[in-house]
Amino acid sequence: SQQGEEDPQALSIQEGENATMNCSYKTSINNLQWYRQNSGRGLVHLILIRSNEREKHSGRLRVTLDTSKKSSSLLITASRAADTASYFCATDNNNDMRFGAGTRLTVKP
Amino acid sequence: ETGVTQTPRHLVMGMTNKKSLKCEQHLGHNAMYWYKQSAKKPLELMFVYNFKEQTENNSVPSRFSPECPNSSHLFLHLHTLQPEDSALYLCASSQLGQRSNTGELFFGEGSRLTVL
């Protein structure tokens, strides 16, 4: 069954703008991960944040985690057309990895 | 190249056929997974193998039969499928850490299955 739920389902922005995607979940977690998927391809891991961490950065990516609200956000700064893809959050609860339905991000050149 | 290879990339089969999907990981990981991805739906976890032992079976119909002969190979045997089984089937591997942390999943490119 689904664990994470991403919001919004779809997001369209101009190149150079920032993109923010949110994820909410229901149970306790060991860690939360964000993945990216280009159309019809496999998922690629972007970043992992542990349950005892609140914020993490990787290049143009910034992830936050609020375990009290059971939510996470992924911020992509200075977006590029190549960032166009679907983005998924996944929660890890004792080796049980569950994904949401994803946010479809379109970055217009 | 993620180190996880899936074959075939595309498969079309009739409802009475028997076919298999293959997954191979070259990363030395100790866990492998099958996920099903249907249009506009969350990824569905189907099976998990931890050190070759099946640890998860999320109420998957018996027409899907997994096989994990060793820690590097994972198969999904398909038999008498239905059209609604058409989807992208994704294999992944990970290195399970201590304290039940899954860690990063490495995905293959997927096998696009169409059931006629």
mmCIF file with all atom_site columns, C-alpha atoms in Angstrom:
data_model
loop_
_atom_site.group_PDB
_atom_site.id
_atom_site.type_symbol
_atom_site.label_atom_id
_atom_site.label_alt_id
_atom_site.label_comp_id
_atom_site.label_asym_id
_atom_site.label_entity_id
_atom_site.label_seq_id
_atom_site.pdbx_PDB_ins_code
_atom_site.Cartn_x
_atom_site.Cartn_y
_atom_site.Cartn_z
_atom_site.occupancy
_atom_site.B_iso_or_equiv
_atom_site.pdbx_formal_charge
_atom_site.auth_seq_id
_atom_site.auth_comp_id
_atom_site.auth_asym_id
_atom_site.auth_atom_id
_atom_site.pdbx_PDB_model_num
ATOM 1   C CA . SER A 1 1   ? 0.000  0.000   0.000   1.00 0.00 ? 1   SER A CA 1
ATOM 2   C CA . GLN A 1 2   ? 1.077  3.576   -0.583  1.00 0.00 ? 2   GLN A CA 1
ATOM 3   C CA . GLN A 1 3   ? 2.954  5.362   2.174   1.00 0.00 ? 3   GLN A CA 1
ATOM 4   C CA . GLY A 1 4   ? 4.141  8.721   0.903   1.00 0.00 ? 4   GLY A CA 1
ATOM 5   C CA . GLU A 1 5   ? 1.855  11.130  -0.890  1.00 0.00 ? 5   GLU A CA 1
ATOM 6   C CA . GLU A 1 6   ? 3.381  13.881  -3.000  1.00 0.00 ? 6   GLU A CA 1
ATOM 7   C CA . ASP A 1 7   ? 1.874  17.280  -3.517  1.00 0.00 ? 7   ASP A CA 1
ATOM 8   C CA . PRO A 1 8   ? 1.265  18.770  -6.023  1.00 0.00 ? 8   PRO A CA 1
ATOM 9   C CA . GLN A 1 9   ? 0.580  16.039  -8.558  1.00 0.00 ? 9   GLN A CA 1
ATOM 10  C CA . ALA A 1 10  ? 1.920  18.261  -11.317 1.00 0.00 ? 10  ALA A CA 1
ATOM 11  C CA . LEU A 1 11  ? 4.017  21.417  -11.344 1.00 0.00 ? 11  LEU A CA 1
ATOM 12  C CA . SER A 1 12  ? 4.974  23.602  -14.282 1.00 0.00 ? 12  SER A CA 1
ATOM 13  C CA . ILE A 1 13  ? 7.556  26.376  -13.923 1.00 0.00 ? 13  ILE A CA 1
ATOM 14  C CA . GLN A 1 14  ? 9.925  28.484  -16.002 1.00 0.00 ? 14  GLN A CA 1
ATOM 15  C CA . GLU A 1 15  ? 13.617 27.748  -16.214 1.00 0.00 ? 15  GLU A CA 1
ATOM 16  C CA . GLY A 1 16  ? 15.475 29.527  -13.429 1.00 0.00 ? 16  GLY A CA 1
ATOM 17  C CA . GLU A 1 17  ? 12.602 29.369  -10.960 1.00 0.00 ? 17  GLU A CA 1
ATOM 18  C CA . ASN A 1 18  ? 12.608 27.213  -7.850  1.00 0.00 ? 18  ASN A CA 1
ATOM 19  C CA . ALA A 1 19  ? 10.441 24.105  -7.582  1.00 0.00 ? 19  ALA A CA 1
ATOM 20  C CA . THR A 1 20  ? 9.058  22.843  -4.289  1.00 0.00 ? 20  THR A CA 1
ATOM 21  C CA . MET A 1 21  ? 7.452  19.443  -3.873  1.00 0.00 ? 21  MET A CA 1
ATOM 22  C CA . ASN A 1 22  ? 5.953  18.095  -0.684  1.00 0.00 ? 22  ASN A CA 1
ATOM 23  C CA . CYS A 1 23  ? 5.519  14.621  0.714   1.00 0.00 ? 23  CYS A CA 1
ATOM 24  C CA . SER A 1 24  ? 3.344  13.445  3.577   1.00 0.00 ? 24  SER A CA 1
ATOM 25  C CA . TYR A 1 25  ? 3.388  10.018  5.169   1.00 0.00 ? 25  TYR A CA 1
ATOM 26  C CA . LYS A 1 26  ? 1.546  8.137   7.864   1.00 0.00 ? 26  LYS A CA 1
ATOM 27  C CA . THR A 1 27  ? 3.765  5.805   9.868   1.00 0.00 ? 27  THR A CA 1
ATOM 28  C CA . SER A 1 28  ? 7.095  6.075   11.639  1.00 0.00 ? 28  SER A CA 1
ATOM 29  C CA . ILE A 1 29  ? 10.138 5.900   9.407   1.00 0.00 ? 29  ILE A CA 1
ATOM 30  C CA . ASN A 1 30  ? 13.855 5.111   9.524   1.00 0.00 ? 30  ASN A CA 1
ATOM 31  C CA . ASN A 1 31  ? 14.587 7.431   6.648   1.00 0.00 ? 31  ASN A CA 1
ATOM 32  C CA . LEU A 1 32  ? 12.924 9.208   3.737   1.00 0.00 ? 32  LEU A CA 1
ATOM 33  C CA . GLN A 1 33  ? 14.327 9.293   0.238   1.00 0.00 ? 33  GLN A CA 1
ATOM 34  C CA . TRP A 1 34  ? 13.629 11.262  -2.919  1.00 0.00 ? 34  TRP A CA 1
ATOM 35  C CA . TYR A 1 35  ? 13.912 9.769   -6.379  1.00 0.00 ? 35  TYR A CA 1
ATOM 36  C CA . ARG A 1 36  ? 13.640 11.089  -9.896  1.00 0.00 ? 36  ARG A CA 1
ATOM 37  C CA . GLN A 1 37  ? 12.245 9.262   -12.925 1.00 0.00 ? 37  GLN A CA 1
ATOM 38  C CA . ASN A 1 38  ? 12.468 10.271  -16.546 1.00 0.00 ? 38  ASN A CA 1
ATOM 39  C CA . SER A 1 39  ? 9.562  9.046   -18.637 1.00 0.00 ? 39  SER A CA 1
ATOM 40  C CA . GLY A 1 40  ? 9.553  5.267   -19.041 1.00 0.00 ? 40  GLY A CA 1
ATOM 41  C CA . ARG A 1 41  ? 12.896 4.810   -17.282 1.00 0.00 ? 41  ARG A CA 1
ATOM 42  C CA . GLY A 1 42  ? 14.007 3.521   -13.919 1.00 0.00 ? 42  GLY A CA 1
ATOM 43  C CA . LEU A 1 43  ? 14.105 5.640   -10.804 1.00 0.00 ? 43  LEU A CA 1
ATOM 44  C CA . VAL A 1 44  ? 17.298 7.377   -9.770  1.00 0.00 ? 44  VAL A CA 1
ATOM 45  C CA . HIS A 1 45  ? 18.104 8.135   -6.157  1.00 0.00 ? 45  HIS A CA 1
ATOM 46  C CA . LEU A 1 46  ? 18.559 11.820  -5.352  1.00 0.00 ? 46  LEU A CA 1
ATOM 47  C CA . ILE A 1 47  ? 18.931 12.192  -1.612  1.00 0.00 ? 47  ILE A CA 1
ATOM 48  C CA . LEU A 1 48  ? 18.275 10.388  1.676   1.00 0.00 ? 48  LEU A CA 1
ATOM 49  C CA . ILE A 1 49  ? 17.405 12.060  4.954   1.00 0.00 ? 49  ILE A CA 1
ATOM 50  C CA . ARG A 1 50  ? 17.395 10.116  8.198   1.00 0.00 ? 50  ARG A CA 1
ATOM 51  C CA . SER A 1 51  ? 14.666 10.378  10.785  1.00 0.00 ? 51  SER A CA 1
ATOM 52  C CA . ASN A 1 52  ? 16.961 12.273  13.160  1.00 0.00 ? 52  ASN A CA 1
ATOM 53  C CA . GLU A 1 53  ? 17.913 14.861  10.525  1.00 0.00 ? 53  GLU A CA 1
ATOM 54  C CA . ARG A 1 54  ? 15.924 17.988  9.734   1.00 0.00 ? 54  ARG A CA 1
ATOM 55  C CA . GLU A 1 55  ? 17.578 19.323  6.590   1.00 0.00 ? 55  GLU A CA 1
ATOM 56  C CA . LYS A 1 56  ? 19.974 18.127  3.957   1.00 0.00 ? 56  LYS A CA 1
ATOM 57  C CA . HIS A 1 57  ? 21.564 19.668  0.870   1.00 0.00 ? 57  HIS A CA 1
ATOM 58  C CA . SER A 1 58  ? 22.991 18.185  -2.286  1.00 0.00 ? 58  SER A CA 1
ATOM 59  C CA . GLY A 1 59  ? 23.931 20.598  -5.064  1.00 0.00 ? 59  GLY A CA 1
ATOM 60  C CA . ARG A 1 60  ? 20.745 22.406  -6.111  1.00 0.00 ? 60  ARG A CA 1
ATOM 61  C CA . LEU A 1 61  ? 18.618 20.113  -3.956  1.00 0.00 ? 61  LEU A CA 1
ATOM 62  C CA . ARG A 1 62  ? 17.420 20.880  -0.462  1.00 0.00 ? 62  ARG A CA 1
ATOM 63  C CA . VAL A 1 63  ? 15.362 18.424  1.531   1.00 0.00 ? 63  VAL A CA 1
ATOM 64  C CA . THR A 1 64  ? 13.628 19.039  4.830   1.00 0.00 ? 64  THR A CA 1
ATOM 65  C CA . LEU A 1 65  ? 12.003 16.555  7.167   1.00 0.00 ? 65  LEU A CA 1
ATOM 66  C CA . ASP A 1 66  ? 9.495  17.255  9.914   1.00 0.00 ? 66  ASP A CA 1
ATOM 67  C CA . THR A 1 67  ? 8.775  14.017  11.746  1.00 0.00 ? 67  THR A CA 1
ATOM 68  C CA . SER A 1 68  ? 6.237  15.677  14.034  1.00 0.00 ? 68  SER A CA 1
ATOM 69  C CA . LYS A 1 69  ? 4.140  16.566  10.985  1.00 0.00 ? 69  LYS A CA 1
ATOM 70  C CA . LYS A 1 70  ? 5.177  13.466  9.069   1.00 0.00 ? 70  LYS A CA 1
ATOM 71  C CA . SER A 1 71  ? 6.140  15.551  6.082   1.00 0.00 ? 71  SER A CA 1
ATOM 72  C CA . SER A 1 72  ? 9.096  16.325  3.852   1.00 0.00 ? 72  SER A CA 1
ATOM 73  C CA . SER A 1 73  ? 9.810  18.816  1.114   1.00 0.00 ? 73  SER A CA 1
ATOM 74  C CA . LEU A 1 74  ? 12.166 18.791  -1.848  1.00 0.00 ? 74  LEU A CA 1
ATOM 75  C CA . LEU A 1 75  ? 13.356 22.127  -3.199  1.00 0.00 ? 75  LEU A CA 1
ATOM 76  C CA . ILE A 1 76  ? 15.124 22.356  -6.535  1.00 0.00 ? 76  ILE A CA 1
ATOM 77  C CA . THR A 1 77  ? 16.733 25.754  -6.965  1.00 0.00 ? 77  THR A CA 1
ATOM 78  C CA . ALA A 1 78  ? 17.498 27.497  -10.262 1.00 0.00 ? 78  ALA A CA 1
ATOM 79  C CA . SER A 1 79  ? 15.627 24.854  -12.239 1.00 0.00 ? 79  SER A CA 1
ATOM 80  C CA . ARG A 1 80  ? 16.703 23.747  -15.693 1.00 0.00 ? 80  ARG A CA 1
ATOM 81  C CA . ALA A 1 81  ? 14.769 22.179  -18.566 1.00 0.00 ? 81  ALA A CA 1
ATOM 82  C CA . ALA A 1 82  ? 16.705 18.974  -17.853 1.00 0.00 ? 82  ALA A CA 1
ATOM 83  C CA . ASP A 1 83  ? 15.047 18.803  -14.421 1.00 0.00 ? 83  ASP A CA 1
ATOM 84  C CA . THR A 1 84  ? 11.782 17.879  -16.165 1.00 0.00 ? 84  THR A CA 1
ATOM 85  C CA . ALA A 1 85  ? 10.833 14.497  -14.700 1.00 0.00 ? 85  ALA A CA 1
ATOM 86  C CA . SER A 1 86  ? 8.654  12.823  -12.082 1.00 0.00 ? 86  SER A CA 1
ATOM 87  C CA . TYR A 1 87  ? 9.807  13.047  -8.486  1.00 0.00 ? 87  TYR A CA 1
ATOM 88  C CA . PHE A 1 88  ? 8.912  10.499  -5.835  1.00 0.00 ? 88  PHE A CA 1
ATOM 89  C CA . CYS A 1 89  ? 9.344  10.333  -2.112  1.00 0.00 ? 89  CYS A CA 1
ATOM 90  C CA . ALA A 1 90  ? 9.858  6.957   -0.485  1.00 0.00 ? 90  ALA A CA 1
ATOM 91  C CA . THR A 1 91  ? 9.686  6.055   3.172   1.00 0.00 ? 91  THR A CA 1
ATOM 92  C CA . ASP A 1 92  ? 11.719 3.307   4.771   1.00 0.00 ? 92  ASP A CA 1
ATOM 93  C CA . ASN A 1 93  ? 10.140 1.542   7.738   1.00 0.00 ? 93  ASN A CA 1
ATOM 94  C CA . ASN A 1 94  ? 12.220 -1.492  8.718   1.00 0.00 ? 94  ASN A CA 1
ATOM 95  C CA . ASN A 1 95  ? 13.248 -2.426  5.176   1.00 0.00 ? 95  ASN A CA 1
ATOM 96  C CA . ASP A 1 96  ? 9.763  -1.772  3.812   1.00 0.00 ? 96  ASP A CA 1
ATOM 97  C CA . MET A 1 97  ? 10.210 0.903   1.127   1.00 0.00 ? 97  MET A CA 1
ATOM 98  C CA . ARG A 1 98  ? 6.985  2.580   0.004   1.00 0.00 ? 98  ARG A CA 1
ATOM 99  C CA . PHE A 1 99  ? 6.575  5.189   -2.695  1.00 0.00 ? 99  PHE A CA 1
ATOM 100 C CA . GLY A 1 100 ? 4.028  7.867   -3.419  1.00 0.00 ? 100 GLY A CA 1
ATOM 101 C CA . ALA A 1 101 ? 2.395  8.565   -6.783  1.00 0.00 ? 101 ALA A CA 1
ATOM 102 C CA . GLY A 1 102 ? 4.903  11.302  -7.569  1.00 0.00 ? 102 GLY A CA 1
ATOM 103 C CA . THR A 1 103 ? 4.956  14.906  -8.709  1.00 0.00 ? 103 THR A CA 1
ATOM 104 C CA . ARG A 1 104 ? 5.329  15.542  -12.417 1.00 0.00 ? 104 ARG A CA 1
ATOM 105 C CA . LEU A 1 105 ? 7.633  18.552  -12.833 1.00 0.00 ? 105 LEU A CA 1
ATOM 106 C CA . THR A 1 106 ? 7.839  20.400  -16.138 1.00 0.00 ? 106 THR A CA 1
ATOM 107 C CA . VAL A 1 107 ? 10.475 23.105  -16.533 1.00 0.00 ? 107 VAL A CA 1
ATOM 108 C CA . LYS A 1 108 ? 9.877  25.283  -19.563 1.00 0.00 ? 108 LYS A CA 1
ATOM 109 C CA . PRO A 1 109 ? 12.940 26.739  -21.330 1.00 0.00 ? 109 PRO A CA 1
ATOM 110 C CA . GLU B 2 1   ? 24.187 2.599   -15.893 1.00 0.00 ? 1   GLU B CA 1
ATOM 111 C CA . THR B 2 2   ? 23.042 1.903   -12.355 1.00 0.00 ? 2   THR B CA 1
ATOM 112 C CA . GLY B 2 3   ? 24.508 -1.578  -11.960 1.00 0.00 ? 3   GLY B CA 1
ATOM 113 C CA . VAL B 2 4   ? 21.073 -3.199  -12.189 1.00 0.00 ? 4   VAL B CA 1
ATOM 114 C CA . THR B 2 5   ? 20.173 -4.760  -15.527 1.00 0.00 ? 5   THR B CA 1
ATOM 115 C CA . GLN B 2 6   ? 16.696 -5.860  -16.526 1.00 0.00 ? 6   GLN B CA 1
ATOM 116 C CA . THR B 2 7   ? 15.708 -7.959  -19.514 1.00 0.00 ? 7   THR B CA 1
ATOM 117 C CA . PRO B 2 8   ? 13.733 -7.824  -21.637 1.00 0.00 ? 8   PRO B CA 1
ATOM 118 C CA . ARG B 2 9   ? 13.062 -4.090  -21.849 1.00 0.00 ? 9   ARG B CA 1
ATOM 119 C CA . HIS B 2 10  ? 9.771  -4.709  -23.651 1.00 0.00 ? 10  HIS B CA 1
ATOM 120 C CA . LEU B 2 11  ? 7.517  -7.751  -23.616 1.00 0.00 ? 11  LEU B CA 1
ATOM 121 C CA . VAL B 2 12  ? 4.186  -8.414  -25.267 1.00 0.00 ? 12  VAL B CA 1
ATOM 122 C CA . MET B 2 13  ? 2.383  -11.565 -24.276 1.00 0.00 ? 13  MET B CA 1
ATOM 123 C CA . GLY B 2 14  ? -0.981 -13.204 -24.542 1.00 0.00 ? 14  GLY B CA 1
ATOM 124 C CA . MET B 2 15  ? -2.991 -14.202 -21.515 1.00 0.00 ? 15  MET B CA 1
ATOM 125 C CA . THR B 2 16  ? -2.099 -17.869 -21.909 1.00 0.00 ? 16  THR B CA 1
ATOM 126 C CA . ASN B 2 17  ? 1.640  -17.377 -22.331 1.00 0.00 ? 17  ASN B CA 1
ATOM 127 C CA . LYS B 2 18  ? 4.381  -18.095 -19.816 1.00 0.00 ? 18  LYS B CA 1
ATOM 128 C CA . LYS B 2 19  ? 7.265  -15.658 -19.724 1.00 0.00 ? 19  LYS B CA 1
ATOM 129 C CA . SER B 2 20  ? 9.914  -14.475 -17.284 1.00 0.00 ? 20  SER B CA 1
ATOM 130 C CA . LEU B 2 21  ? 11.490 -11.157 -16.427 1.00 0.00 ? 21  LEU B CA 1
ATOM 131 C CA . LYS B 2 22  ? 15.113 -11.166 -15.379 1.00 0.00 ? 22  LYS B CA 1
ATOM 132 C CA . CYS B 2 23  ? 17.058 -8.834  -13.140 1.00 0.00 ? 23  CYS B CA 1
ATOM 133 C CA . GLU B 2 24  ? 20.774 -8.886  -12.382 1.00 0.00 ? 24  GLU B CA 1
ATOM 134 C CA . GLN B 2 25  ? 22.665 -6.612  -10.023 1.00 0.00 ? 25  GLN B CA 1
ATOM 135 C CA . HIS B 2 26  ? 26.430 -6.103  -10.123 1.00 0.00 ? 26  HIS B CA 1
ATOM 136 C CA . LEU B 2 27  ? 26.666 -4.086  -6.922  1.00 0.00 ? 27  LEU B CA 1
ATOM 137 C CA . GLY B 2 28  ? 27.148 -6.786  -4.305  1.00 0.00 ? 28  GLY B CA 1
ATOM 138 C CA . HIS B 2 29  ? 23.912 -5.830  -2.568  1.00 0.00 ? 29  HIS B CA 1
ATOM 139 C CA . ASN B 2 30  ? 22.095 -8.143  -0.198  1.00 0.00 ? 30  ASN B CA 1
ATOM 140 C CA . ALA B 2 31  ? 18.489 -7.241  -1.021  1.00 0.00 ? 31  ALA B CA 1
ATOM 141 C CA . MET B 2 32  ? 16.478 -7.204  -4.238  1.00 0.00 ? 32  MET B CA 1
ATOM 142 C CA . TYR B 2 33  ? 12.970 -5.964  -4.996  1.00 0.00 ? 33  TYR B CA 1
ATOM 143 C CA . TRP B 2 34  ? 10.228 -6.148  -7.605  1.00 0.00 ? 34  TRP B CA 1
ATOM 144 C CA . TYR B 2 35  ? 7.981  -3.113  -8.025  1.00 0.00 ? 35  TYR B CA 1
ATOM 145 C CA . LYS B 2 36  ? 5.026  -2.634  -10.368 1.00 0.00 ? 36  LYS B CA 1
ATOM 146 C CA . GLN B 2 37  ? 4.387  0.808   -11.835 1.00 0.00 ? 37  GLN B CA 1
ATOM 147 C CA . SER B 2 38  ? 1.045  1.454   -13.492 1.00 0.00 ? 38  SER B CA 1
ATOM 148 C CA . ALA B 2 39  ? 0.052  4.747   -15.067 1.00 0.00 ? 39  ALA B CA 1
ATOM 149 C CA . LYS B 2 40  ? -0.707 7.480   -12.527 1.00 0.00 ? 40  LYS B CA 1
ATOM 150 C CA . LYS B 2 41  ? -0.457 5.098   -9.574  1.00 0.00 ? 41  LYS B CA 1
ATOM 151 C CA . PRO B 2 42  ? 2.162  4.792   -6.852  1.00 0.00 ? 42  PRO B CA 1
ATOM 152 C CA . LEU B 2 43  ? 4.834  2.190   -7.243  1.00 0.00 ? 43  LEU B CA 1
ATOM 153 C CA . GLU B 2 44  ? 3.562  -1.049  -5.783  1.00 0.00 ? 44  GLU B CA 1
ATOM 154 C CA . LEU B 2 45  ? 6.032  -3.150  -3.847  1.00 0.00 ? 45  LEU B CA 1
ATOM 155 C CA . MET B 2 46  ? 5.535  -6.748  -4.958  1.00 0.00 ? 46  MET B CA 1
ATOM 156 C CA . PHE B 2 47  ? 8.355  -8.840  -3.513  1.00 0.00 ? 47  PHE B CA 1
ATOM 157 C CA . VAL B 2 48  ? 11.439 -8.345  -1.374  1.00 0.00 ? 48  VAL B CA 1
ATOM 158 C CA . TYR B 2 49  ? 14.353 -10.739 -1.088  1.00 0.00 ? 49  TYR B CA 1
ATOM 159 C CA . ASN B 2 50  ? 16.802 -10.284 1.754   1.00 0.00 ? 50  ASN B CA 1
ATOM 160 C CA . PHE B 2 51  ? 19.890 -12.520 1.458   1.00 0.00 ? 51  PHE B CA 1
ATOM 161 C CA . LYS B 2 52  ? 17.947 -14.675 -1.032  1.00 0.00 ? 52  LYS B CA 1
ATOM 162 C CA . GLU B 2 53  ? 15.083 -15.188 1.401   1.00 0.00 ? 53  GLU B CA 1
ATOM 163 C CA . GLN B 2 54  ? 11.704 -13.759 0.524   1.00 0.00 ? 54  GLN B CA 1
ATOM 164 C CA . THR B 2 55  ? 10.696 -11.352 3.249   1.00 0.00 ? 55  THR B CA 1
ATOM 165 C CA . GLU B 2 56  ? 7.791  -9.580  1.630   1.00 0.00 ? 56  GLU B CA 1
ATOM 166 C CA . ASN B 2 57  ? 4.888  -10.652 -0.522  1.00 0.00 ? 57  ASN B CA 1
ATOM 167 C CA . ASN B 2 58  ? 2.304  -7.925  -0.714  1.00 0.00 ? 58  ASN B CA 1
ATOM 168 C CA . SER B 2 59  ? -0.730 -10.018 -1.583  1.00 0.00 ? 59  SER B CA 1
ATOM 169 C CA . VAL B 2 60  ? 0.481  -10.459 -5.119  1.00 0.00 ? 60  VAL B CA 1
ATOM 170 C CA . PRO B 2 61  ? -1.626 -12.834 -7.246  1.00 0.00 ? 61  PRO B CA 1
ATOM 171 C CA . SER B 2 62  ? -0.117 -16.262 -7.746  1.00 0.00 ? 62  SER B CA 1
ATOM 172 C CA . ARG B 2 63  ? 0.156  -15.661 -11.488 1.00 0.00 ? 63  ARG B CA 1
ATOM 173 C CA . PHE B 2 64  ? 3.318  -13.737 -10.511 1.00 0.00 ? 64  PHE B CA 1
ATOM 174 C CA . SER B 2 65  ? 5.997  -16.043 -9.161  1.00 0.00 ? 65  SER B CA 1
ATOM 175 C CA . PRO B 2 66  ? 9.374  -14.689 -8.016  1.00 0.00 ? 66  PRO B CA 1
ATOM 176 C CA . GLU B 2 67  ? 12.614 -16.610 -7.916  1.00 0.00 ? 67  GLU B CA 1
ATOM 177 C CA . CYS B 2 68  ? 15.909 -15.571 -6.367  1.00 0.00 ? 68  CYS B CA 1
ATOM 178 C CA . PRO B 2 69  ? 18.556 -18.240 -7.084  1.00 0.00 ? 69  PRO B CA 1
ATOM 179 C CA . ASN B 2 70  ? 21.397 -16.145 -5.648  1.00 0.00 ? 70  ASN B CA 1
ATOM 180 C CA . SER B 2 71  ? 21.963 -12.664 -4.288  1.00 0.00 ? 71  SER B CA 1
ATOM 181 C CA . SER B 2 72  ? 22.721 -11.252 -7.749  1.00 0.00 ? 72  SER B CA 1
ATOM 182 C CA . HIS B 2 73  ? 19.789 -12.565 -9.747  1.00 0.00 ? 73  HIS B CA 1
ATOM 183 C CA . LEU B 2 74  ? 16.053 -12.150 -9.457  1.00 0.00 ? 74  LEU B CA 1
ATOM 184 C CA . PHE B 2 75  ? 13.349 -13.451 -11.742 1.00 0.00 ? 75  PHE B CA 1
ATOM 185 C CA . LEU B 2 76  ? 9.643  -12.779 -12.058 1.00 0.00 ? 76  LEU B CA 1
ATOM 186 C CA . HIS B 2 77  ? 7.822  -15.652 -13.719 1.00 0.00 ? 77  HIS B CA 1
ATOM 187 C CA . LEU B 2 78  ? 4.578  -14.701 -15.425 1.00 0.00 ? 78  LEU B CA 1
ATOM 188 C CA . HIS B 2 79  ? 1.724  -17.079 -16.169 1.00 0.00 ? 79  HIS B CA 1
ATOM 189 C CA . THR B 2 80  ? -1.863 -16.518 -17.364 1.00 0.00 ? 80  THR B CA 1
ATOM 190 C CA . LEU B 2 81  ? -1.706 -12.784 -16.857 1.00 0.00 ? 81  LEU B CA 1
ATOM 191 C CA . GLN B 2 82  ? -4.585 -10.371 -17.317 1.00 0.00 ? 82  GLN B CA 1
ATOM 192 C CA . PRO B 2 83  ? -4.630 -7.166  -19.399 1.00 0.00 ? 83  PRO B CA 1
ATOM 193 C CA . GLU B 2 84  ? -4.665 -5.112  -16.170 1.00 0.00 ? 84  GLU B CA 1
ATOM 194 C CA . ASP B 2 85  ? -1.234 -6.564  -15.385 1.00 0.00 ? 85  ASP B CA 1
ATOM 195 C CA . SER B 2 86  ? 0.206  -4.438  -18.173 1.00 0.00 ? 86  SER B CA 1
ATOM 196 C CA . ALA B 2 87  ? 2.681  -2.093  -16.508 1.00 0.00 ? 87  ALA B CA 1
ATOM 197 C CA . LEU B 2 88  ? 6.325  -1.208  -16.067 1.00 0.00 ? 88  LEU B CA 1
ATOM 198 C CA . TYR B 2 89  ? 8.001  -3.750  -13.794 1.00 0.00 ? 89  TYR B CA 1
ATOM 199 C CA . LEU B 2 90  ? 10.990 -2.366  -11.968 1.00 0.00 ? 90  LEU B CA 1
ATOM 200 C CA . CYS B 2 91  ? 13.705 -4.295  -10.222 1.00 0.00 ? 91  CYS B CA 1
ATOM 201 C CA . ALA B 2 92  ? 15.851 -2.697  -7.551  1.00 0.00 ? 92  ALA B CA 1
ATOM 202 C CA . SER B 2 93  ? 18.619 -3.659  -5.189  1.00 0.00 ? 93  SER B CA 1
ATOM 203 C CA . SER B 2 94  ? 19.978 -2.200  -1.980  1.00 0.00 ? 94  SER B CA 1
ATOM 204 C CA . GLN B 2 95  ? 22.448 -2.888  0.776   1.00 0.00 ? 95  GLN B CA 1
ATOM 205 C CA . LEU B 2 96  ? 20.508 -3.416  3.959   1.00 0.00 ? 96  LEU B CA 1
ATOM 206 C CA . GLY B 2 97  ? 22.248 -1.817  6.874   1.00 0.00 ? 97  GLY B CA 1
ATOM 207 C CA . GLN B 2 98  ? 22.086 -2.356  10.568  1.00 0.00 ? 98  GLN B CA 1
ATOM 208 C CA . ARG B 2 99  ? 19.003 -1.349  12.516  1.00 0.00 ? 99  ARG B CA 1
ATOM 209 C CA . SER B 2 100 ? 16.802 -2.188  9.564   1.00 0.00 ? 100 SER B CA 1
ATOM 210 C CA . ASN B 2 101 ? 17.869 0.767   7.427   1.00 0.00 ? 101 ASN B CA 1
ATOM 211 C CA . THR B 2 102 ? 17.217 0.099   3.754   1.00 0.00 ? 102 THR B CA 1
ATOM 212 C CA . GLY B 2 103 ? 19.536 2.691   2.289   1.00 0.00 ? 103 GLY B CA 1
ATOM 213 C CA . GLU B 2 104 ? 19.497 3.781   -1.309  1.00 0.00 ? 104 GLU B CA 1
ATOM 214 C CA . LEU B 2 105 ? 17.637 1.716   -3.889  1.00 0.00 ? 105 LEU B CA 1
ATOM 215 C CA . PHE B 2 106 ? 19.303 1.196   -7.244  1.00 0.00 ? 106 PHE B CA 1
ATOM 216 C CA . PHE B 2 107 ? 16.748 0.597   -9.991  1.00 0.00 ? 107 PHE B CA 1
ATOM 217 C CA . GLY B 2 108 ? 16.983 -1.058  -13.336 1.00 0.00 ? 108 GLY B CA 1
ATOM 218 C CA . GLU B 2 109 ? 15.460 0.547   -16.415 1.00 0.00 ? 109 GLU B CA 1
ATOM 219 C CA . GLY B 2 110 ? 12.370 -1.598  -16.132 1.00 0.00 ? 110 GLY B CA 1
ATOM 220 C CA . SER B 2 111 ? 10.550 -4.129  -18.281 1.00 0.00 ? 111 SER B CA 1
ATOM 221 C CA . ARG B 2 112 ? 7.523  -2.716  -20.073 1.00 0.00 ? 112 ARG B CA 1
ATOM 222 C CA . LEU B 2 113 ? 4.923  -5.505  -20.138 1.00 0.00 ? 113 LEU B CA 1
ATOM 223 C CA . THR B 2 114 ? 1.850  -5.503  -22.348 1.00 0.00 ? 114 THR B CA 1
ATOM 224 C CA . VAL B 2 115 ? -0.707 -8.268  -21.913 1.00 0.00 ? 115 VAL B CA 1
ATOM 225 C CA . LEU B 2 116 ? -3.067 -8.707  -24.828 1.00 0.00 ? 116 LEU B CA 1
#
